[in-house]
mmCIF file with all atom_site columns, C-alpha atoms in Angstrom:
data_model
loop_
_atom_site.group_PDB
_atom_site.id
_atom_site.type_symbol
_atom_site.label_atom_id
_atom_site.label_alt_id
_atom_site.label_comp_id
_atom_site.label_asym_id
_atom_site.label_entity_id
_atom_site.label_seq_id
_atom_site.pdbx_PDB_ins_code
_atom_site.Cartn_x
_atom_site.Cartn_y
_atom_site.Cartn_z
_atom_site.occupancy
_atom_site.B_iso_or_equiv
_atom_site.pdbx_formal_charge
_atom_site.auth_seq_id
_atom_site.auth_comp_id
_atom_site.auth_asym_id
_atom_site.auth_atom_id
_atom_site.pdbx_PDB_model_num
ATOM 1  C CA . MET C 1 1  ? 96.335 -10.358 122.157 1.00 78.00 ? 175 MET C CA 1
ATOM 2  C CA . ILE C 1 2  ? 99.517 -9.298  120.325 1.00 82.00 ? 176 ILE C CA 1
ATOM 3  C CA . ASP C 1 3  ? 98.918 -12.002 117.726 1.00 88.00 ? 177 ASP C CA 1
ATOM 4  C CA . ALA C 1 4  ? 95.402 -10.703 117.104 1.00 90.00 ? 178 ALA C CA 1
ATOM 5  C CA . SER C 1 5  ? 96.719 -7.151  116.728 1.00 91.00 ? 179 SER C CA 1
ATOM 6  C CA . LEU C 1 6  ? 99.392 -8.358  114.299 1.00 93.00 ? 180 LEU C CA 1
ATOM 7  C CA . ARG C 1 7  ? 96.802 -10.244 112.271 1.00 94.00 ? 181 ARG C CA 1
ATOM 8  C CA . VAL C 1 8  ? 94.639 -7.132  112.073 1.00 95.00 ? 182 VAL C CA 1
ATOM 9  C CA . LEU C 1 9  ? 97.630 -5.101  110.939 1.00 95.00 ? 183 LEU C CA 1
ATOM 10 C CA . GLU C 1 10 ? 98.607 -7.749  108.387 1.00 96.00 ? 184 GLU C CA 1
ATOM 11 C CA . ARG C 1 11 ? 95.050 -7.759  107.051 1.00 96.00 ? 185 ARG C CA 1
ATOM 12 C CA . ASP C 1 12 ? 95.111 -3.967  106.823 1.00 97.00 ? 186 ASP C CA 1
ATOM 13 C CA . ILE C 1 13 ? 98.456 -4.066  105.002 1.00 98.00 ? 187 ILE C CA 1
ATOM 14 C CA . HIS C 1 14 ? 97.132 -6.676  102.580 1.00 98.00 ? 188 HIS C CA 1
ATOM 15 C CA . ARG C 1 15 ? 93.962 -4.663  101.925 1.00 98.00 ? 189 ARG C CA 1
ATOM 16 C CA . GLU C 1 16 ? 95.966 -1.463  101.354 1.00 98.00 ? 190 GLU C CA 1
ATOM 17 C CA . THR C 1 17 ? 98.376 -3.317  99.075  1.00 98.00 ? 191 THR C CA 1
ATOM 18 C CA . LEU C 1 18 ? 95.465 -4.518  96.957  1.00 98.00 ? 192 LEU C CA 1
ATOM 19 C CA . HIS C 1 19 ? 94.046 -0.994  96.912  1.00 98.00 ? 193 HIS C CA 1
ATOM 20 C CA . LEU C 1 20 ? 97.427 0.391   95.828  1.00 98.00 ? 194 LEU C CA 1
ATOM 21 C CA . GLU C 1 21 ? 97.632 -2.157  92.989  1.00 98.00 ? 195 GLU C CA 1
ATOM 22 C CA . GLU C 1 22 ? 94.146 -1.149  91.870  1.00 98.00 ? 196 GLU C CA 1
ATOM 23 C CA . LEU C 1 23 ? 95.117 2.521   91.907  1.00 98.00 ? 197 LEU C CA 1
ATOM 24 C CA . ASN C 1 24 ? 98.287 1.758   89.941  1.00 98.00 ? 198 ASN C CA 1
ATOM 25 C CA . LEU C 1 25 ? 96.202 -0.013  87.285  1.00 98.00 ? 199 LEU C CA 1
ATOM 26 C CA . LYS C 1 26 ? 93.855 2.964   87.059  1.00 98.00 ? 200 LYS C CA 1
ATOM 27 C CA . ALA C 1 27 ? 96.831 5.321   86.790  1.00 98.00 ? 201 ALA C CA 1
ATOM 28 C CA . GLU C 1 28 ? 98.261 3.251   83.925  1.00 98.00 ? 202 GLU C CA 1
ATOM 29 C CA . GLU C 1 29 ? 94.888 3.325   82.140  1.00 98.00 ? 203 GLU C CA 1
ATOM 30 C CA . LYS C 1 30 ? 94.790 7.118   82.479  1.00 98.00 ? 204 LYS C CA 1
ATOM 31 C CA . ARG C 1 31 ? 98.372 7.393   81.241  1.00 98.00 ? 205 ARG C CA 1
ATOM 32 C CA . LEU C 1 32 ? 97.464 5.367   78.152  1.00 98.00 ? 206 LEU C CA 1
ATOM 33 C CA . GLN C 1 33 ? 94.435 7.598   77.574  1.00 98.00 ? 207 GLN C CA 1
ATOM 34 C CA . VAL C 1 34 ? 96.673 10.676  77.739  1.00 98.00 ? 208 VAL C CA 1
ATOM 35 C CA . VAL C 1 35 ? 99.124 9.138   75.253  1.00 98.00 ? 209 VAL C CA 1
ATOM 36 C CA . GLU C 1 36 ? 96.259 8.319   72.883  1.00 98.00 ? 210 GLU C CA 1
ATOM 37 C CA . ALA C 1 37 ? 94.822 11.824  73.212  1.00 98.00 ? 211 ALA C CA 1
ATOM 38 C CA . LYS C 1 38 ? 98.231 13.354  72.454  1.00 98.00 ? 212 LYS C CA 1
ATOM 39 C CA . GLN C 1 39 ? 98.565 11.173  69.360  1.00 98.00 ? 213 GLN C CA 1
ATOM 40 C CA . GLU C 1 40 ? 95.110 12.195  68.168  1.00 97.00 ? 214 GLU C CA 1
ATOM 41 C CA . THR C 1 41 ? 95.917 15.855  68.792  1.00 98.00 ? 215 THR C CA 1
ATOM 42 C CA . ALA C 1 42 ? 99.175 15.540  66.852  1.00 98.00 ? 216 ALA C CA 1
ATOM 43 C CA . SER C 1 43 ? 97.323 13.901  63.948  1.00 97.00 ? 217 SER C CA 1
ATOM 44 C CA . ILE C 1 44 ? 94.733 16.666  63.909  1.00 98.00 ? 218 ILE C CA 1
ATOM 45 C CA . GLU C 1 45 ? 97.454 19.337  63.992  1.00 98.00 ? 219 GLU C CA 1
ATOM 46 C CA . LYS C 1 46 ? 99.273 17.711  61.056  1.00 98.00 ? 220 LYS C CA 1
ATOM 47 C CA . LEU C 1 47 ? 96.035 17.551  59.078  1.00 98.00 ? 221 LEU C CA 1
ATOM 48 C CA . LYS C 1 48 ? 95.338 21.195  59.912  1.00 98.00 ? 222 LYS C CA 1
ATOM 49 C CA . GLU C 1 49 ? 98.827 22.224  58.764  1.00 98.00 ? 223 GLU C CA 1
ATOM 50 C CA . LYS C 1 50 ? 98.359 20.264  55.526  1.00 98.00 ? 224 LYS C CA 1
ATOM 51 C CA . LYS C 1 51 ? 95.008 21.941  54.850  1.00 98.00 ? 225 LYS C CA 1
ATOM 52 C CA . VAL C 1 52 ? 96.472 25.406  55.542  1.00 98.00 ? 226 VAL C CA 1
ATOM 53 C CA . HIS C 1 53 ? 99.355 24.661  53.177  1.00 98.00 ? 227 HIS C CA 1
ATOM 54 C CA . GLN C 1 54 ? 96.927 23.521  50.465  1.00 98.00 ? 228 GLN C CA 1
ATOM 55 C CA . TYR C 1 55 ? 94.854 26.660  51.001  1.00 98.00 ? 229 TYR C CA 1
ATOM 56 C CA . HIS C 1 56 ? 97.923 28.882  50.612  1.00 98.00 ? 230 HIS C CA 1
ATOM 57 C CA . GLN C 1 57 ? 98.897 27.059  47.412  1.00 98.00 ? 231 GLN C CA 1
ATOM 58 C CA . ILE C 1 58 ? 95.430 27.596  45.951  1.00 98.00 ? 232 ILE C CA 1
ATOM 59 C CA . GLU C 1 59 ? 95.478 31.251  46.977  1.00 98.00 ? 233 GLU C CA 1
ATOM 60 C CA . ARG C 1 60 ? 98.902 31.743  45.388  1.00 98.00 ? 234 ARG C CA 1
ATOM 61 C CA . LYS C 1 61 ? 97.705 30.129  42.123  1.00 98.00 ? 235 LYS C CA 1
ATOM 62 C CA . ASN C 1 62 ? 94.572 32.296  42.115  1.00 97.00 ? 236 ASN C CA 1
ATOM 63 C CA . GLU C 1 63 ? 96.664 35.436  42.646  1.00 97.00 ? 237 GLU C CA 1
ATOM 64 C CA . GLU C 1 64 ? 99.021 34.410  39.847  1.00 97.00 ? 238 GLU C CA 1
ATOM 65 C CA . ALA C 1 65 ? 96.056 33.818  37.533  1.00 97.00 ? 239 ALA C CA 1
ATOM 66 C CA . MET C 1 66 ? 94.622 37.247  38.382  1.00 97.00 ? 240 MET C CA 1
ATOM 67 C CA . ILE C 1 67 ? 97.971 38.908  37.744  1.00 96.00 ? 241 ILE C CA 1
ATOM 68 C CA . ASP C 1 68 ? 98.360 37.087  34.432  1.00 95.00 ? 242 ASP C CA 1
ATOM 69 C CA . GLU C 1 69 ? 94.856 38.143  33.411  1.00 95.00 ? 243 GLU C CA 1
ATOM 70 C CA . PHE C 1 70 ? 95.554 41.748  34.424  1.00 94.00 ? 244 PHE C CA 1
ATOM 71 C CA . VAL C 1 71 ? 98.809 41.805  32.443  1.00 94.00 ? 245 VAL C CA 1
ATOM 72 C CA . SER C 1 72 ? 97.126 40.252  29.397  1.00 93.00 ? 246 SER C CA 1
ATOM 73 C CA . THR C 1 73 ? 94.232 42.703  29.561  1.00 93.00 ? 247 THR C CA 1
ATOM 74 C CA . THR C 1 74 ? 96.620 45.636  29.950  1.00 92.00 ? 248 THR C CA 1
ATOM 75 C CA . ARG C 1 75 ? 98.632 44.518  26.924  1.00 91.00 ? 249 ARG C CA 1
ATOM 76 C CA . VAL C 1 76 ? 95.503 44.071  24.800  1.00 89.00 ? 250 VAL C CA 1
ATOM 77 C CA . MET C 1 77 ? 94.187 47.475  25.801  1.00 90.00 ? 251 MET C CA 1
ATOM 78 C CA . ALA C 1 78 ? 97.597 49.071  25.123  1.00 88.00 ? 252 ALA C CA 1
ATOM 79 C CA . ALA C 1 79 ? 97.785 47.388  21.726  1.00 86.00 ? 253 ALA C CA 1
ATOM 80 C CA . GLN C 1 80 ? 94.288 48.566  20.824  1.00 88.00 ? 254 GLN C CA 1
ATOM 81 C CA . GLY C 1 81 ? 95.044 52.105  21.935  1.00 74.00 ? 255 GLY C CA 1
ATOM 82 C CA . ALA C 1 82 ? 98.360 52.301  20.130  1.00 60.00 ? 256 ALA C CA 1
#
């Protein structure tokens, strides 16, 4: 009777050990998915920062062009009026 109880317990331990290994594998898969998602997020953030930087450069050039045009127009008008 004790042997039968021990065998049942050993079978339960074996089954739970297998279940634990399965859960550990699933946890590792999820961990890898999280790492991949973080890498993708970092890539997207870098691309976003690059695009914002490019936008600011274009804006700065446009503002400089407008200022240059304003200065040129003001000089022409001043020369014509003088």
